[in-house]
Amino acid sequence: MSTAMPFAADGALLSEVTAAVKTAGVTLRDRYTSHARGVSLDEVVGEIHANDDAVLDVLREPLLRSRPGSQWAEDELAGGALPPGEWWVVDPAEGNINHVHGMEDWAVTATLVRDNLPVLTVVHLPLTGDTYTAVAGGGARLNDRPLKVSAKTDLGAALTGTGQAKPGEDERTFRRIGDSVTAMLINGLVVRVSVPATMQLIHVAAGRMDAFWQFSDVRSGLVAGALLVSEAGGTVTDLAGEPWSTAGRDFLAAAPSIHPSALKVLAPIA
């Protein structure tokens, strides 16, 4: 899935991006409350946009400066292929809906995408201080510890997960999510259905979960986890079994020995 990128040459960039994401994480952490904020839909959406704006104010300029000539993918809910070149795909509050409801599953993510493949990523969890990083060809890490995906071989023993990528997707996508959960409940052990995608994908990369799939191409929720899983030894494809890129319409990341059986279950639904 990942493209070659000399790790040694990008050590300085990774450090710079990590520092910028951690600084942005302080801003998001300071906005966090353990109670829900907003009652009406307009109020909830307003809180979400306020989080995004506050974090982007401190994150955008340092990232663009760190990689001269790079561009910014403006719409965090957009999908599909990007134009050639290097792009920052950022989610200033990955799991924003959780943040504004007083839950703890949220993060700040920044991923450098080159020619539609993620090549460097930082995922920072401000509440715990944990930081997940990966550079294509250089492995994946949690803080200072290398990450490795699960060694499981039996889908029947697997903890898997999925979720919706964004509100308001079409009914066909929602029905596919439901059908896929049913199919995986029959064939797997336990299925987690939650948001955001990145917070499940870091578990796949760390070997705590065995697979994650999604019927969507919202790239900001997938690029960071795709690189982390790939660099931790996992397999990342679309649901046709082809190598995944931001042009993909759907997504599967799994431990290598779980991937074939998970794909067999999910491909007919896709």
Coordinates of C-alpha atoms in Angstrom, one line a residue:
M1 CA 0.0 0.0 0.0
S2 CA 2.7 2.5 0.9
T3 CA 5.2 4.0 -1.5
A4 CA 8.9 4.1 -0.9
M5 CA 10.1 7.1 1.1
P6 CA 13.6 7.0 2.7
F7 CA 13.0 7.0 6.5
A8 CA 16.4 8.6 7.4
A9 CA 15.8 11.6 5.1
D10 CA 12.4 12.2 6.7
G11 CA 13.3 11.9 10.3
A12 CA 13.5 15.7 10.7
L13 CA 10.1 16.1 9.0
L14 CA 8.5 13.5 11.2
S15 CA 9.8 15.3 14.3
E16 CA 8.5 18.7 13.0
V17 CA 5.1 17.3 12.1
T18 CA 4.8 15.5 15.5
A19 CA 5.6 18.8 17.3
A20 CA 3.0 20.7 15.3
V21 CA 0.3 18.0 15.9
K22 CA 1.0 17.9 19.6
T23 CA 0.8 21.7 19.9
A24 CA -2.6 21.5 18.1
G25 CA -3.6 18.7 20.5
V26 CA -3.2 21.1 23.4
T27 CA -5.7 23.5 21.8
L28 CA -8.2 20.6 21.4
R29 CA -7.6 19.3 24.9
D30 CA -8.2 22.7 26.4
R31 CA -11.6 22.8 24.6
Y32 CA -12.7 19.4 26.0
T33 CA -15.3 18.9 28.7
S34 CA -16.5 15.7 30.2
H35 CA -20.1 16.8 29.5
A36 CA -21.9 17.1 26.2
R37 CA -22.0 20.5 24.6
G38 CA -25.0 21.5 22.4
V39 CA -28.6 20.2 22.4
S40 CA -30.0 21.1 19.0
L41 CA -28.4 20.0 15.8
D42 CA -27.3 23.5 15.0
E43 CA -25.6 23.8 18.4
V44 CA -23.8 20.5 18.0
V45 CA -22.6 21.4 14.5
G46 CA -21.5 24.8 15.8
E47 CA -19.3 23.1 18.5
I48 CA -17.8 20.8 15.9
H49 CA -16.9 23.7 13.6
A50 CA -15.5 25.7 16.5
N51 CA -13.2 22.8 17.4
D52 CA -12.0 22.5 13.8
D53 CA -11.4 26.2 13.4
A54 CA -9.4 26.5 16.6
V55 CA -7.1 23.6 15.8
L56 CA -6.6 24.5 12.2
D57 CA -5.6 28.0 13.3
V58 CA -2.5 26.5 14.9
L59 CA -1.8 23.5 12.7
R60 CA -2.2 24.6 9.0
E61 CA 0.7 27.0 8.7
P62 CA 3.4 24.9 10.4
L63 CA 2.5 21.9 8.3
L64 CA 2.6 23.8 5.0
R65 CA 5.9 25.4 6.1
S66 CA 7.4 22.1 7.0
R67 CA 7.1 20.8 3.4
P68 CA 7.6 23.5 0.8
G69 CA 5.4 23.0 -2.2
S70 CA 2.9 20.8 -0.4
Q71 CA -0.8 21.6 -0.7
W72 CA -3.7 21.4 1.7
A73 CA -6.8 19.2 1.2
E74 CA -9.5 21.6 2.4
D75 CA -12.5 19.4 2.9
E76 CA -11.9 16.8 5.6
L77 CA -15.0 14.8 4.6
A78 CA -14.1 14.6 0.9
G79 CA -13.1 11.4 -0.8
G80 CA -11.6 10.3 -4.0
A81 CA -8.2 10.8 -5.7
L82 CA -6.2 14.0 -5.1
P83 CA -4.3 15.7 -7.9
P84 CA -0.6 14.6 -8.3
G85 CA 1.9 15.9 -5.8
E86 CA 2.1 16.1 -2.0
W87 CA -1.0 17.0 0.0
W88 CA -1.7 17.4 3.7
V89 CA -4.8 15.4 4.7
V90 CA -5.6 16.6 8.2
D91 CA -8.4 15.9 10.6
P92 CA -8.1 18.6 13.3
A93 CA -10.5 16.7 15.5
E94 CA -10.8 13.1 14.4
G95 CA -13.8 11.9 16.4
N96 CA -15.1 15.4 16.8
I97 CA -18.6 14.1 17.5
N98 CA -17.2 12.2 20.5
H99 CA -15.3 15.3 21.7
V100 CA -18.4 17.5 21.8
H101 CA -20.4 14.8 23.6
G102 CA -17.8 14.5 26.4
M103 CA -16.4 11.1 25.2
E104 CA -12.7 10.3 25.1
D105 CA -12.2 8.7 21.6
W106 CA -10.8 11.6 19.6
A107 CA -7.4 12.7 18.2
V108 CA -5.6 15.1 16.0
T109 CA -4.2 13.6 12.8
A110 CA -1.9 14.9 10.0
T111 CA -0.9 12.8 7.0
L112 CA 1.3 13.6 4.1
V113 CA -0.1 12.0 1.0
R114 CA 2.1 11.7 -2.1
D115 CA 0.4 10.8 -5.4
N116 CA -2.6 9.4 -3.5
L117 CA -0.6 7.2 -1.1
P118 CA 0.1 8.2 2.5
V119 CA 3.8 8.4 3.2
L120 CA 4.0 10.0 6.7
T121 CA 1.5 10.3 9.5
V122 CA 1.1 11.5 13.1
V123 CA -1.9 10.6 15.2
H124 CA -1.9 12.3 18.7
L125 CA -4.3 11.5 21.5
P126 CA -4.2 14.6 23.7
L127 CA -6.0 13.0 26.7
T128 CA -3.4 10.2 27.1
G129 CA -0.4 11.8 25.5
D130 CA 0.0 8.9 23.2
T131 CA 1.4 9.5 19.7
Y132 CA 1.2 7.1 16.8
T133 CA 3.6 7.7 13.9
A134 CA 4.6 6.1 10.7
V135 CA 6.8 6.8 7.7
A136 CA 6.5 4.6 4.6
G137 CA 9.4 2.1 4.7
G138 CA 10.3 3.1 8.3
G139 CA 7.7 1.2 10.3
A140 CA 5.0 2.3 12.7
R141 CA 5.4 3.3 16.3
L142 CA 3.4 4.1 19.4
N143 CA 5.6 6.7 21.2
D144 CA 9.0 4.9 21.2
R145 CA 7.6 1.4 20.8
P146 CA 7.4 -0.4 17.4
L147 CA 3.9 -1.6 16.4
K148 CA 3.0 -5.0 15.1
V149 CA -0.3 -6.3 13.9
S150 CA -2.1 -9.3 15.3
A151 CA -0.7 -12.8 14.7
K152 CA -4.2 -14.4 14.6
T153 CA -5.1 -16.8 11.8
D154 CA -8.7 -17.7 12.6
L155 CA -11.5 -15.2 11.7
G156 CA -13.7 -17.0 14.3
A157 CA -11.4 -15.7 17.0
A158 CA -11.1 -12.2 15.6
L159 CA -12.1 -8.8 17.0
T160 CA -13.1 -6.7 14.1
G161 CA -14.7 -3.3 13.6
T162 CA -16.5 -0.9 11.2
G163 CA -18.5 2.3 11.4
Q164 CA -20.0 5.1 9.3
A165 CA -17.6 7.6 7.8
K166 CA -19.8 10.7 8.1
P167 CA -23.4 11.7 8.7
G168 CA -25.9 11.7 5.9
E169 CA -24.4 9.0 3.6
D170 CA -26.8 7.3 1.3
E171 CA -29.2 4.6 2.4
R172 CA -27.3 1.9 0.3
T173 CA -24.2 2.6 2.3
F174 CA -26.0 2.3 5.6
R175 CA -27.6 -1.0 4.5
R176 CA -24.2 -2.4 3.5
I177 CA -22.9 -1.4 6.9
G178 CA -25.7 -3.3 8.6
D179 CA -25.4 -6.4 6.3
S180 CA -21.6 -6.5 6.8
V181 CA -21.9 -6.3 10.6
T182 CA -24.4 -9.2 10.5
A183 CA -22.1 -11.2 8.2
M184 CA -19.0 -10.6 10.4
L185 CA -21.0 -11.4 13.6
I186 CA -21.7 -14.8 12.1
N187 CA -18.2 -15.4 10.9
G188 CA -16.1 -13.6 13.5
L189 CA -16.0 -13.3 17.3
V190 CA -16.9 -9.7 18.2
V191 CA -17.7 -6.7 16.0
R192 CA -17.2 -3.1 17.2
V193 CA -19.3 -0.5 15.5
S194 CA -18.0 3.0 16.4
V195 CA -16.5 6.2 15.2
P196 CA -14.0 7.5 14.2
A197 CA -12.1 5.1 11.9
T198 CA -8.7 6.2 13.0
M199 CA -9.4 5.2 16.6
Q200 CA -10.1 1.7 15.5
L201 CA -7.2 1.5 13.0
I202 CA -4.6 2.4 15.6
H203 CA -5.9 -0.7 17.5
V204 CA -5.4 -2.8 14.3
A205 CA -1.9 -1.5 13.9
A206 CA -1.1 -2.3 17.6
G207 CA -2.5 -5.8 17.3
R208 CA -5.4 -5.1 19.7
M209 CA -8.0 -5.6 16.9
D210 CA -7.7 -7.9 13.9
A211 CA -9.5 -6.0 11.1
F212 CA -11.4 -2.9 10.2
W213 CA -13.5 -2.2 7.1
Q214 CA -15.5 0.8 5.8
F215 CA -17.8 1.4 2.9
S216 CA -16.6 4.9 2.2
D217 CA -13.8 6.9 0.6
V218 CA -13.6 9.7 3.2
R219 CA -9.8 10.0 3.1
S220 CA -9.2 11.9 6.3
G221 CA -10.5 9.0 8.3
L222 CA -8.4 6.4 6.5
V223 CA -5.0 7.7 5.4
A224 CA -3.4 7.8 8.8
G225 CA -4.6 4.3 9.9
A226 CA -3.8 2.8 6.5
L227 CA -0.2 3.8 6.8
L228 CA 0.0 2.8 10.4
V229 CA -1.4 -0.7 9.7
S230 CA 0.6 -1.2 6.6
E231 CA 3.9 -0.2 8.3
A232 CA 3.0 -2.5 11.3
G233 CA 2.8 -5.5 8.9
G234 CA -0.8 -5.5 8.1
T235 CA -2.6 -5.8 4.7
V236 CA -4.6 -2.8 3.4
T237 CA -6.8 -3.2 0.3
D238 CA -10.1 -2.2 -1.1
L239 CA -13.0 -4.8 -0.9
A240 CA -12.1 -6.1 -4.3
G241 CA -8.7 -7.1 -2.8
E242 CA -6.7 -4.5 -4.8
P243 CA -4.1 -2.3 -3.1
W244 CA -5.8 0.7 -1.4
S245 CA -5.2 4.3 -2.3
T246 CA -7.3 7.5 -1.7
A247 CA -9.0 6.7 -5.0
G248 CA -10.5 3.5 -3.5
R249 CA -14.3 3.4 -2.9
D250 CA -14.1 1.1 0.2
F251 CA -11.5 -0.2 2.6
L252 CA -10.2 -3.2 4.5
A253 CA -7.2 -3.2 6.9
A254 CA -6.4 -6.4 8.6
A255 CA -3.7 -8.7 10.1
P256 CA -2.3 -10.6 7.1
S257 CA -3.6 -14.0 8.1
I258 CA -7.1 -12.6 8.8
H259 CA -7.4 -10.5 5.7
P260 CA -8.3 -13.3 3.2
S261 CA -11.1 -14.6 5.2
A262 CA -12.4 -11.1 6.1
L263 CA -12.3 -10.2 2.4
K264 CA -14.3 -13.4 1.5
V265 CA -17.0 -12.4 3.9
L266 CA -17.2 -8.7 2.9
A267 CA -16.5 -8.7 -0.8
P268 CA -20.0 -10.0 -1.8
I269 CA -21.6 -7.2 0.2
A270 CA -19.4 -4.5 -1.4

